[in-house]
């Protein structure tokens, strides 16, 4: 698979939407960035239709395998449905996830010459009454990816509609990507932890100056966050589904590394099970079947 775009492919209007050096520095300081309206309405509307078809079992491409990846069916008892690698299965979702400005912005924020897919998640958060159901617990993405060598991976979070505060958008803790070596923090991390208060109570004691930023976005805006930025989301208490596509992206330098848990067992993440192996028999994070290059920034070199 090849989806390469580069800066020369962008129109002058698109180039005007790229982050400035000042904005890149703020991303490096805060751990997140909110774009201008970069996704056209028709691309988002087509993606909504594509998602609806995907949920009905209609796909355009077949994954080589789906071992170890999330692929939820509709469960009315659960407020969140998560399906991974949808950009490699549905053309409308691929057009959205690989939209050139997403790759271009990612390359600038990560200061990398190449952006590769690492994974994606189509997440449908159903409307709920004001309860803890539908919470995504505090975590950093890198905590789930210890086998990655890079700390410059990032995630583009793309709501497919306006995302207001009552829809449970992503909430980032400012500057938290700089806390990546503090092991105590990781004891609070869990995507499925429905109690967000325990971690905040810890922060009030240990980091009393901490602050949060909620990613309330208009349709067409995209938020980007560093893989070590701590984030969560609250329930969707609106009367609408909150549909979003999260695209996890690798920088040029990222590769696989062996990591062992406290018991001495080799850590194997889900994506290690689906990709091919390199010449040393290790997971290949350049496997173009699952981790295609989606953007090349030739101005950054390699």
mmCIF file of C-alpha atoms in Angstrom:
data_model
loop_
_atom_site.group_PDB
_atom_site.id
_atom_site.type_symbol
_atom_site.label_atom_id
_atom_site.label_comp_id
_atom_site.label_asym_id
_atom_site.label_seq_id
_atom_site.Cartn_x
_atom_site.Cartn_y
_atom_site.Cartn_z
ATOM 1 C CA UNK A 1 0.000 0.000 0.000
ATOM 2 C CA UNK A 2 1.185 3.506 -0.754
ATOM 3 C CA UNK A 3 -0.584 6.718 0.195
ATOM 4 C CA UNK A 4 2.342 9.126 0.114
ATOM 5 C CA UNK A 5 1.685 12.832 -0.071
ATOM 6 C CA UNK A 6 4.214 15.585 0.499
ATOM 7 C CA UNK A 7 4.133 19.314 1.098
ATOM 8 C CA UNK A 8 4.397 20.008 -2.625
ATOM 9 C CA UNK A 9 1.048 18.279 -3.117
ATOM 10 C CA UNK A 10 -0.744 20.821 -0.926
ATOM 11 C CA UNK A 11 -2.523 23.825 -2.381
ATOM 12 C CA UNK A 12 -1.612 27.322 -1.214
ATOM 13 C CA UNK A 13 -4.889 27.409 0.701
ATOM 14 C CA UNK A 14 -3.978 24.173 2.487
ATOM 15 C CA UNK A 15 -0.464 25.380 3.267
ATOM 16 C CA UNK A 16 -2.017 28.397 4.991
ATOM 17 C CA UNK A 17 -3.717 25.972 7.389
ATOM 18 C CA UNK A 18 -0.448 24.431 8.602
ATOM 19 C CA UNK A 19 0.802 25.279 12.106
ATOM 20 C CA UNK A 20 3.333 28.075 12.446
ATOM 21 C CA UNK A 21 6.639 27.565 14.227
ATOM 22 C CA UNK A 22 5.147 29.360 17.236
ATOM 23 C CA UNK A 23 2.233 26.898 17.263
ATOM 24 C CA UNK A 24 4.616 23.935 16.950
ATOM 25 C CA UNK A 25 6.519 25.217 19.974
ATOM 26 C CA UNK A 26 3.236 25.469 21.895
ATOM 27 C CA UNK A 27 2.472 21.869 20.925
ATOM 28 C CA UNK A 28 5.855 20.842 22.281
ATOM 29 C CA UNK A 29 5.114 22.746 25.484
ATOM 30 C CA UNK A 30 1.497 21.678 26.054
ATOM 31 C CA UNK A 31 1.456 18.233 24.428
ATOM 32 C CA UNK A 32 -1.535 19.016 22.186
ATOM 33 C CA UNK A 33 -2.558 21.179 19.223
ATOM 34 C CA UNK A 34 -5.944 22.167 17.789
ATOM 35 C CA UNK A 35 -6.060 22.777 14.050
ATOM 36 C CA UNK A 36 -8.070 25.213 12.014
ATOM 37 C CA UNK A 37 -11.008 23.766 10.075
ATOM 38 C CA UNK A 38 -8.932 21.535 7.803
ATOM 39 C CA UNK A 39 -11.367 18.763 6.805
ATOM 40 C CA UNK A 40 -14.025 19.633 4.196
ATOM 41 C CA UNK A 41 -17.640 18.876 5.106
ATOM 42 C CA UNK A 42 -18.065 16.466 2.204
ATOM 43 C CA UNK A 43 -15.143 14.321 3.391
ATOM 44 C CA UNK A 44 -16.666 14.137 6.872
ATOM 45 C CA UNK A 45 -20.190 13.463 5.574
ATOM 46 C CA UNK A 46 -18.873 10.652 3.369
ATOM 47 C CA UNK A 47 -16.971 9.261 6.376
ATOM 48 C CA UNK A 48 -20.198 9.181 8.402
ATOM 49 C CA UNK A 49 -21.853 7.182 5.622
ATOM 50 C CA UNK A 50 -18.799 4.931 5.441
ATOM 51 C CA UNK A 51 -18.958 4.339 9.195
ATOM 52 C CA UNK A 52 -22.630 3.443 8.982
ATOM 53 C CA UNK A 53 -21.864 0.929 6.229
ATOM 54 C CA UNK A 54 -18.901 -0.456 8.187
ATOM 55 C CA UNK A 55 -21.185 -1.062 11.173
ATOM 56 C CA UNK A 56 -23.460 -3.023 8.822
ATOM 57 C CA UNK A 57 -20.532 -5.222 7.801
ATOM 58 C CA UNK A 58 -19.913 -3.552 4.443
ATOM 59 C CA UNK A 59 -16.203 -3.070 3.721
ATOM 60 C CA UNK A 60 -14.108 -2.217 0.674
ATOM 61 C CA UNK A 61 -10.834 -3.876 1.669
ATOM 62 C CA UNK A 62 -9.982 -6.932 3.751
ATOM 63 C CA UNK A 63 -7.338 -6.897 6.463
ATOM 64 C CA UNK A 64 -4.566 -9.447 6.105
ATOM 65 C CA UNK A 65 -5.553 -10.565 9.621
ATOM 66 C CA UNK A 66 -7.241 -9.026 12.651
ATOM 67 C CA UNK A 67 -5.525 -10.775 15.544
ATOM 68 C CA UNK A 68 -5.347 -8.709 18.709
ATOM 69 C CA UNK A 69 -7.193 -5.632 17.458
ATOM 70 C CA UNK A 70 -10.468 -4.148 18.707
ATOM 71 C CA UNK A 71 -13.488 -4.962 16.573
ATOM 72 C CA UNK A 72 -16.581 -4.347 18.697
ATOM 73 C CA UNK A 73 -20.091 -5.284 17.707
ATOM 74 C CA UNK A 74 -23.025 -3.129 18.736
ATOM 75 C CA UNK A 75 -23.697 -3.656 22.443
ATOM 76 C CA UNK A 76 -26.481 -1.508 23.876
ATOM 77 C CA UNK A 77 -25.240 -2.274 27.387
ATOM 78 C CA UNK A 78 -21.964 -0.517 26.561
ATOM 79 C CA UNK A 79 -21.716 3.200 25.845
ATOM 80 C CA UNK A 80 -18.582 2.909 23.705
ATOM 81 C CA UNK A 81 -17.946 0.978 20.502
ATOM 82 C CA UNK A 82 -14.341 0.741 19.276
ATOM 83 C CA UNK A 83 -13.147 -0.676 15.943
ATOM 84 C CA UNK A 84 -9.508 -0.513 14.832
ATOM 85 C CA UNK A 85 -7.795 -0.261 11.443
ATOM 86 C CA UNK A 86 -10.983 0.945 9.784
ATOM 87 C CA UNK A 87 -8.967 3.149 7.399
ATOM 88 C CA UNK A 88 -7.643 -0.068 5.861
ATOM 89 C CA UNK A 89 -11.136 -1.492 5.467
ATOM 90 C CA UNK A 90 -13.415 1.359 4.314
ATOM 91 C CA UNK A 91 -12.524 3.831 1.567
ATOM 92 C CA UNK A 92 -14.453 6.780 3.022
ATOM 93 C CA UNK A 93 -12.717 6.366 6.378
ATOM 94 C CA UNK A 94 -9.389 6.006 4.608
ATOM 95 C CA UNK A 95 -9.945 9.267 2.749
ATOM 96 C CA UNK A 96 -10.591 10.976 6.073
ATOM 97 C CA UNK A 97 -7.833 9.344 8.110
ATOM 98 C CA UNK A 98 -5.196 9.823 5.402
ATOM 99 C CA UNK A 99 -6.331 13.325 4.453
ATOM 100 C CA UNK A 100 -3.111 15.094 3.360
ATOM 101 C CA UNK A 101 -3.341 17.931 5.887
ATOM 102 C CA UNK A 102 -3.451 15.421 8.752
ATOM 103 C CA UNK A 103 -0.182 13.891 7.600
ATOM 104 C CA UNK A 104 1.364 17.285 6.897
ATOM 105 C CA UNK A 105 0.471 18.708 10.297
ATOM 106 C CA UNK A 106 1.664 15.541 12.019
ATOM 107 C CA UNK A 107 5.020 15.713 10.236
ATOM 108 C CA UNK A 108 5.514 19.299 11.359
ATOM 109 C CA UNK A 109 4.447 18.714 14.959
ATOM 110 C CA UNK A 110 6.666 15.631 15.293
ATOM 111 C CA UNK A 111 9.443 17.287 13.256
ATOM 112 C CA UNK A 112 9.757 14.179 11.139
ATOM 113 C CA UNK A 113 10.314 13.484 7.466
ATOM 114 C CA UNK A 114 7.871 10.582 7.336
ATOM 115 C CA UNK A 115 4.497 9.766 8.856
ATOM 116 C CA UNK A 116 3.291 6.162 8.976
ATOM 117 C CA UNK A 117 0.045 4.746 10.267
ATOM 118 C CA UNK A 118 0.379 2.859 13.544
ATOM 119 C CA UNK A 119 -3.306 2.192 14.182
ATOM 120 C CA UNK A 120 -6.679 3.868 14.143
ATOM 121 C CA UNK A 121 -9.884 3.645 16.147
ATOM 122 C CA UNK A 122 -13.414 4.450 15.052
ATOM 123 C CA UNK A 123 -15.081 5.272 18.349
ATOM 124 C CA UNK A 124 -18.825 5.733 18.732
ATOM 125 C CA UNK A 125 -19.761 7.090 22.147
ATOM 126 C CA UNK A 126 -23.500 6.639 22.667
ATOM 127 C CA UNK A 127 -25.633 9.178 24.542
ATOM 128 C CA UNK A 128 -25.917 8.414 28.250
ATOM 129 C CA UNK A 129 -27.521 9.865 31.320
ATOM 130 C CA UNK A 130 -25.035 11.655 33.635
ATOM 131 C CA UNK A 131 -23.356 8.552 35.024
ATOM 132 C CA UNK A 132 -19.835 7.187 34.804
ATOM 133 C CA UNK A 133 -20.855 4.903 31.956
ATOM 134 C CA UNK A 134 -19.089 5.985 28.794
ATOM 135 C CA UNK A 135 -15.973 7.288 30.520
ATOM 136 C CA UNK A 136 -12.561 6.667 28.955
ATOM 137 C CA UNK A 137 -10.090 6.511 31.829
ATOM 138 C CA UNK A 138 -6.929 8.552 32.200
ATOM 139 C CA UNK A 139 -4.060 7.126 30.166
ATOM 140 C CA UNK A 140 -1.300 7.947 27.727
ATOM 141 C CA UNK A 141 -1.131 6.157 24.401
ATOM 142 C CA UNK A 142 2.554 5.331 24.852
ATOM 143 C CA UNK A 143 1.742 3.403 28.039
ATOM 144 C CA UNK A 144 0.027 0.900 25.722
ATOM 145 C CA UNK A 145 2.903 1.021 23.204
ATOM 146 C CA UNK A 146 6.057 0.310 25.260
ATOM 147 C CA UNK A 147 7.471 -1.601 22.287
ATOM 148 C CA UNK A 148 7.845 1.668 20.350
ATOM 149 C CA UNK A 149 11.248 3.345 20.550
ATOM 150 C CA UNK A 150 9.987 6.840 19.754
ATOM 151 C CA UNK A 151 8.376 9.403 22.035
ATOM 152 C CA UNK A 152 7.260 11.453 19.041
ATOM 153 C CA UNK A 153 4.330 9.297 17.982
ATOM 154 C CA UNK A 154 1.133 11.305 17.969
ATOM 155 C CA UNK A 155 -2.597 10.929 17.568
ATOM 156 C CA UNK A 156 -4.942 12.908 15.347
ATOM 157 C CA UNK A 157 -8.428 12.969 16.891
ATOM 158 C CA UNK A 158 -11.114 13.734 14.319
ATOM 159 C CA UNK A 159 -14.708 14.243 15.488
ATOM 160 C CA UNK A 160 -17.122 13.694 12.612
ATOM 161 C CA UNK A 161 -19.459 16.417 13.889
ATOM 162 C CA UNK A 162 -19.283 19.419 16.196
ATOM 163 C CA UNK A 163 -18.045 18.099 19.535
ATOM 164 C CA UNK A 164 -19.399 20.083 22.448
ATOM 165 C CA UNK A 165 -18.551 19.753 26.133
ATOM 166 C CA UNK A 166 -21.585 17.586 26.883
ATOM 167 C CA UNK A 167 -20.548 15.057 24.197
ATOM 168 C CA UNK A 168 -17.520 13.899 26.170
ATOM 169 C CA UNK A 169 -14.608 15.143 24.028
ATOM 170 C CA UNK A 170 -10.984 14.314 24.767
ATOM 171 C CA UNK A 171 -9.573 16.145 27.772
ATOM 172 C CA UNK A 172 -5.802 16.583 27.980
ATOM 173 C CA UNK A 173 -3.649 17.399 30.986
ATOM 174 C CA UNK A 174 -1.371 20.210 29.927
ATOM 175 C CA UNK A 175 2.367 19.461 29.838
ATOM 176 C CA UNK A 176 1.776 15.880 31.021
ATOM 177 C CA UNK A 177 3.819 14.420 28.157
ATOM 178 C CA UNK A 178 6.846 15.633 30.096
ATOM 179 C CA UNK A 179 5.953 13.304 32.989
ATOM 180 C CA UNK A 180 6.593 10.148 30.940
ATOM 181 C CA UNK A 181 9.307 8.816 33.274
ATOM 182 C CA UNK A 182 7.211 9.073 36.448
ATOM 183 C CA UNK A 183 6.241 5.440 37.075
ATOM 184 C CA UNK A 184 3.768 6.273 39.871
ATOM 185 C CA UNK A 185 1.475 7.941 37.349
ATOM 186 C CA UNK A 186 1.084 4.747 35.361
ATOM 187 C CA UNK A 187 -0.608 3.002 38.288
ATOM 188 C CA UNK A 188 -3.641 5.199 37.594
ATOM 189 C CA UNK A 189 -3.731 4.523 33.853
ATOM 190 C CA UNK A 190 -6.570 2.459 32.480
ATOM 191 C CA UNK A 191 -8.667 3.041 29.385
ATOM 192 C CA UNK A 192 -11.527 1.248 31.144
ATOM 193 C CA UNK A 193 -11.250 2.985 34.527
ATOM 194 C CA UNK A 194 -14.578 4.755 35.024
ATOM 195 C CA UNK A 195 -13.456 6.771 38.064
ATOM 196 C CA UNK A 196 -11.572 9.824 36.869
ATOM 197 C CA UNK A 197 -11.432 11.455 40.300
ATOM 198 C CA UNK A 198 -8.752 9.232 41.868
ATOM 199 C CA UNK A 199 -6.068 10.407 39.485
ATOM 200 C CA UNK A 200 -7.111 14.031 39.808
ATOM 201 C CA UNK A 201 -7.021 13.760 43.586
ATOM 202 C CA UNK A 202 -3.453 12.476 43.267
ATOM 203 C CA UNK A 203 -2.545 15.382 40.993
ATOM 204 C CA UNK A 204 -4.060 17.927 43.397
ATOM 205 C CA UNK A 205 -1.565 16.712 45.990
ATOM 206 C CA UNK A 206 1.483 15.951 43.859
ATOM 207 C CA UNK A 207 1.069 18.488 41.039
ATOM 208 C CA UNK A 208 -1.224 21.213 42.405
ATOM 209 C CA UNK A 209 -0.558 23.499 39.429
ATOM 210 C CA UNK A 210 -1.837 20.983 36.881
ATOM 211 C CA UNK A 211 -4.434 22.143 34.361
ATOM 212 C CA UNK A 212 -6.700 20.530 31.777
ATOM 213 C CA UNK A 213 -7.849 21.387 28.277
ATOM 214 C CA UNK A 214 -11.041 19.984 26.764
ATOM 215 C CA UNK A 215 -10.973 19.390 22.996
ATOM 216 C CA UNK A 216 -14.296 21.029 22.125
ATOM 217 C CA UNK A 217 -14.049 21.249 18.347
ATOM 218 C CA UNK A 218 -16.133 22.436 15.434
ATOM 219 C CA UNK A 219 -16.782 20.025 12.589
ATOM 220 C CA UNK A 220 -13.660 19.999 10.417
ATOM 221 C CA UNK A 221 -11.201 20.756 13.210
ATOM 222 C CA UNK A 222 -8.737 18.116 14.378
ATOM 223 C CA UNK A 223 -6.825 17.865 17.635
ATOM 224 C CA UNK A 224 -3.366 16.318 17.823
ATOM 225 C CA UNK A 225 -1.623 15.041 20.951
ATOM 226 C CA UNK A 226 1.752 13.553 21.770
ATOM 227 C CA UNK A 227 1.813 9.850 22.624
ATOM 228 C CA UNK A 228 2.813 10.657 26.223
ATOM 229 C CA UNK A 229 0.098 13.255 26.825
ATOM 230 C CA UNK A 230 -2.299 12.045 29.529
ATOM 231 C CA UNK A 231 -5.927 12.258 28.494
ATOM 232 C CA UNK A 232 -9.408 10.905 29.162
ATOM 233 C CA UNK A 233 -12.986 11.654 28.204
ATOM 234 C CA UNK A 234 -16.236 12.037 30.086
ATOM 235 C CA UNK A 235 -19.610 10.495 29.182
ATOM 236 C CA UNK A 236 -21.652 11.731 26.259
ATOM 237 C CA UNK A 237 -24.664 13.310 27.970
ATOM 238 C CA UNK A 238 -26.008 14.956 24.813
ATOM 239 C CA UNK A 239 -28.815 13.509 22.709
ATOM 240 C CA UNK A 240 -26.486 12.613 19.809
ATOM 241 C CA UNK A 241 -23.928 9.915 19.081
ATOM 242 C CA UNK A 242 -20.364 11.188 19.370
ATOM 243 C CA UNK A 243 -18.552 9.638 16.423
ATOM 244 C CA UNK A 244 -14.807 10.185 16.091
ATOM 245 C CA UNK A 245 -11.848 8.692 14.270
ATOM 246 C CA UNK A 246 -8.545 8.587 16.152
ATOM 247 C CA UNK A 247 -5.537 8.049 13.889
ATOM 248 C CA UNK A 248 -2.317 6.991 15.629
ATOM 249 C CA UNK A 249 0.784 7.944 13.671
ATOM 250 C CA UNK A 250 4.457 6.967 13.726
ATOM 251 C CA UNK A 251 7.365 9.258 12.997
ATOM 252 C CA UNK A 252 10.231 8.196 10.737
ATOM 253 C CA UNK A 253 12.477 6.990 13.568
ATOM 254 C CA UNK A 254 10.018 4.763 15.364
ATOM 255 C CA UNK A 255 10.801 1.053 15.396
ATOM 256 C CA UNK A 256 10.135 -2.031 17.496
ATOM 257 C CA UNK A 257 12.029 -2.754 20.706
ATOM 258 C CA UNK A 258 11.827 -5.722 23.049
ATOM 259 C CA UNK A 259 10.269 -4.894 26.431
ATOM 260 C CA UNK A 260 9.687 -7.235 29.375
ATOM 261 C CA UNK A 261 7.155 -6.938 32.188
ATOM 262 C CA UNK A 262 7.825 -7.305 35.918
ATOM 263 C CA UNK A 263 7.510 -11.074 35.605
ATOM 264 C CA UNK A 264 10.149 -11.209 32.901
ATOM 265 C CA UNK A 265 7.662 -11.988 30.133
ATOM 266 C CA UNK A 266 8.034 -10.403 26.716
ATOM 267 C CA UNK A 267 5.454 -7.659 26.185
ATOM 268 C CA UNK A 268 3.373 -8.244 23.046
ATOM 269 C CA UNK A 269 0.946 -5.521 21.997
ATOM 270 C CA UNK A 270 -1.947 -6.259 19.674
ATOM 271 C CA UNK A 271 -0.281 -4.692 16.652
ATOM 272 C CA UNK A 272 2.692 -7.041 17.020
ATOM 273 C CA UNK A 273 0.340 -9.908 16.193
ATOM 274 C CA UNK A 274 -0.922 -8.566 12.885
ATOM 275 C CA UNK A 275 2.195 -7.236 11.167
ATOM 276 C CA UNK A 276 4.876 -9.196 9.378
ATOM 277 C CA UNK A 277 8.304 -9.842 10.891
ATOM 278 C CA UNK A 278 11.643 -8.308 9.969
ATOM 279 C CA UNK A 279 14.776 -10.256 9.079
ATOM 280 C CA UNK A 280 15.433 -10.848 12.791
ATOM 281 C CA UNK A 281 11.953 -12.262 13.396
ATOM 282 C CA UNK A 282 10.778 -9.132 15.242
ATOM 283 C CA UNK A 283 7.550 -7.211 14.553
ATOM 284 C CA UNK A 284 8.092 -4.907 11.611
ATOM 285 C CA UNK A 285 6.662 -1.454 12.286
ATOM 286 C CA UNK A 286 7.249 -0.635 8.620
ATOM 287 C CA UNK A 287 4.970 -3.386 7.343
ATOM 288 C CA UNK A 288 3.134 -1.545 4.565
ATOM 289 C CA UNK A 289 0.102 -3.835 4.927
ATOM 290 C CA UNK A 290 -0.732 -2.239 8.286
ATOM 291 C CA UNK A 291 1.662 0.698 8.731
ATOM 292 C CA UNK A 292 1.728 2.424 5.331
ATOM 293 C CA UNK A 293 3.540 5.699 4.788
ATOM 294 C CA UNK A 294 0.868 8.374 4.440
ATOM 295 C CA UNK A 295 3.023 11.501 4.265
ATOM 296 C CA UNK A 296 6.578 12.512 3.326
ATOM 297 C CA UNK A 297 7.962 15.872 4.379
ATOM 298 C CA UNK A 298 10.911 16.173 2.048
ATOM 299 C CA UNK A 299 11.895 19.514 3.593
ATOM 300 C CA UNK A 300 12.755 17.721 6.856
ATOM 301 C CA UNK A 301 15.083 15.216 5.199
ATOM 302 C CA UNK A 302 15.358 11.764 6.780
#
